[in-house]
Amino acid sequence: MKTFSKKSDVAGNWQKAVKKPIPVNCVQIHEAFQVKTLEGMMQGKPGDWLMEGIQGELYACDDAIFKKTYDLK
């Protein structure tokens, strides 16, 4: 099994892709929290967002990443 730790570890032609505009439900949590995700228990910190994925799964999203990735409607 190969292990990749950086882009240059992969021999191949990288392609550009744009994420589909899929609306997700979210709420900003103002205290530390835990959420059971598909990958196991995840820790959230104050200010992180609790997100619901397209199949109903829950996960936490760091506020700085949220602001770069999502626009509230």
PDB file of C-alpha atoms in Angstrom:
ATOM      1  CA  MET A   1       0.000   0.000   0.000  1.00  0.00           C
ATOM      2  CA  LYS A   2       1.427   3.391  -0.996  1.00  0.00           C
ATOM      3  CA  THR A   3       1.544   6.284   1.438  1.00  0.00           C
ATOM      4  CA  PHE A   4       1.244   9.882   0.242  1.00  0.00           C
ATOM      5  CA  SER A   5       2.287  12.812   2.404  1.00  0.00           C
ATOM      6  CA  LYS A   6       2.691  15.548  -0.222  1.00  0.00           C
ATOM      7  CA  LYS A   7       1.539  16.249  -3.759  1.00  0.00           C
ATOM      8  CA  SER A   8       4.946  15.482  -5.275  1.00  0.00           C
ATOM      9  CA  ASP A   9       4.682  11.875  -3.958  1.00  0.00           C
ATOM     10  CA  VAL A  10       2.045  11.184  -6.629  1.00  0.00           C
ATOM     11  CA  ALA A  11       3.104  10.384 -10.188  1.00  0.00           C
ATOM     12  CA  GLY A  12       0.253  11.456 -12.406  1.00  0.00           C
ATOM     13  CA  ASN A  13      -1.526  14.351 -14.011  1.00  0.00           C
ATOM     14  CA  TRP A  14      -3.349  16.462 -11.461  1.00  0.00           C
ATOM     15  CA  GLN A  15      -6.628  17.903 -12.732  1.00  0.00           C
ATOM     16  CA  LYS A  16      -8.692  20.876 -11.611  1.00  0.00           C
ATOM     17  CA  ALA A  17     -12.150  20.193 -10.178  1.00  0.00           C
ATOM     18  CA  VAL A  18     -14.772  22.521  -8.730  1.00  0.00           C
ATOM     19  CA  LYS A  19     -16.970  21.423  -5.862  1.00  0.00           C
ATOM     20  CA  LYS A  20     -20.621  21.170  -6.835  1.00  0.00           C
ATOM     21  CA  PRO A  21     -22.808  23.836  -5.225  1.00  0.00           C
ATOM     22  CA  ILE A  22     -24.574  21.523  -2.775  1.00  0.00           C
ATOM     23  CA  PRO A  23     -26.314  23.332   0.098  1.00  0.00           C
ATOM     24  CA  VAL A  24     -25.643  21.887   3.558  1.00  0.00           C
ATOM     25  CA  ASN A  25     -27.234  22.595   6.920  1.00  0.00           C
ATOM     26  CA  CYS A  26     -24.929  24.089   9.521  1.00  0.00           C
ATOM     27  CA  VAL A  27     -24.912  25.798  12.900  1.00  0.00           C
ATOM     28  CA  GLN A  28     -22.086  27.614  14.682  1.00  0.00           C
ATOM     29  CA  ILE A  29     -21.427  26.176  18.149  1.00  0.00           C
ATOM     30  CA  HIS A  30     -20.079  28.572  20.778  1.00  0.00           C
ATOM     31  CA  GLU A  31     -18.678  26.006  23.213  1.00  0.00           C
ATOM     32  CA  ALA A  32     -16.406  22.953  22.993  1.00  0.00           C
ATOM     33  CA  PHE A  33     -18.272  19.910  21.670  1.00  0.00           C
ATOM     34  CA  GLN A  34     -17.940  16.362  20.361  1.00  0.00           C
ATOM     35  CA  VAL A  35     -19.683  14.896  17.345  1.00  0.00           C
ATOM     36  CA  LYS A  36     -19.913  11.277  16.245  1.00  0.00           C
ATOM     37  CA  THR A  37     -18.762  11.218  12.595  1.00  0.00           C
ATOM     38  CA  LEU A  38     -18.386   8.468  10.002  1.00  0.00           C
ATOM     39  CA  GLU A  39     -14.670   8.318  10.964  1.00  0.00           C
ATOM     40  CA  GLY A  40     -15.243   8.269  14.743  1.00  0.00           C
ATOM     41  CA  MET A  41     -15.577  10.864  17.502  1.00  0.00           C
ATOM     42  CA  MET A  42     -14.453  14.364  16.481  1.00  0.00           C
ATOM     43  CA  GLN A  43     -13.697  17.298  18.775  1.00  0.00           C
ATOM     44  CA  GLY A  44     -15.028  20.758  18.020  1.00  0.00           C
ATOM     45  CA  LYS A  45     -13.846  23.957  19.666  1.00  0.00           C
ATOM     46  CA  PRO A  46     -15.806  27.123  20.450  1.00  0.00           C
ATOM     47  CA  GLY A  47     -16.684  28.906  17.207  1.00  0.00           C
ATOM     48  CA  ASP A  48     -16.520  25.788  15.010  1.00  0.00           C
ATOM     49  CA  TRP A  49     -19.469  24.856  12.825  1.00  0.00           C
ATOM     50  CA  LEU A  50     -21.506  21.671  13.106  1.00  0.00           C
ATOM     51  CA  MET A  51     -22.290  20.532   9.574  1.00  0.00           C
ATOM     52  CA  GLU A  52     -24.760  18.025   8.144  1.00  0.00           C
ATOM     53  CA  GLY A  53     -23.477  16.249   5.043  1.00  0.00           C
ATOM     54  CA  ILE A  54     -25.536  15.244   2.023  1.00  0.00           C
ATOM     55  CA  GLN A  55     -26.267  11.809   3.511  1.00  0.00           C
ATOM     56  CA  GLY A  56     -27.240  13.128   6.955  1.00  0.00           C
ATOM     57  CA  GLU A  57     -23.805  12.583   8.505  1.00  0.00           C
ATOM     58  CA  LEU A  58     -22.531  15.173  11.004  1.00  0.00           C
ATOM     59  CA  TYR A  59     -19.057  16.663  11.240  1.00  0.00           C
ATOM     60  CA  ALA A  60     -17.270  19.705  12.656  1.00  0.00           C
ATOM     61  CA  CYS A  61     -15.716  22.436  10.522  1.00  0.00           C
ATOM     62  CA  ASP A  62     -13.152  24.948  11.777  1.00  0.00           C
ATOM     63  CA  ASP A  63     -14.482  28.533  11.550  1.00  0.00           C
ATOM     64  CA  ALA A  64     -11.555  29.774   9.404  1.00  0.00           C
ATOM     65  CA  ILE A  65     -12.043  26.918   6.925  1.00  0.00           C
ATOM     66  CA  PHE A  66     -15.812  27.508   6.946  1.00  0.00           C
ATOM     67  CA  LYS A  67     -15.317  31.168   6.021  1.00  0.00           C
ATOM     68  CA  LYS A  68     -13.024  30.227   3.099  1.00  0.00           C
ATOM     69  CA  THR A  69     -15.298  27.445   1.827  1.00  0.00           C
ATOM     70  CA  TYR A  70     -18.920  28.421   2.464  1.00  0.00           C
ATOM     71  CA  ASP A  71     -21.264  31.391   2.035  1.00  0.00           C
ATOM     72  CA  LEU A  72     -24.303  31.573   4.298  1.00  0.00           C
ATOM     73  CA  LYS A  73     -27.598  31.937   2.435  1.00  0.00           C
TER      74      LYS A  73
END
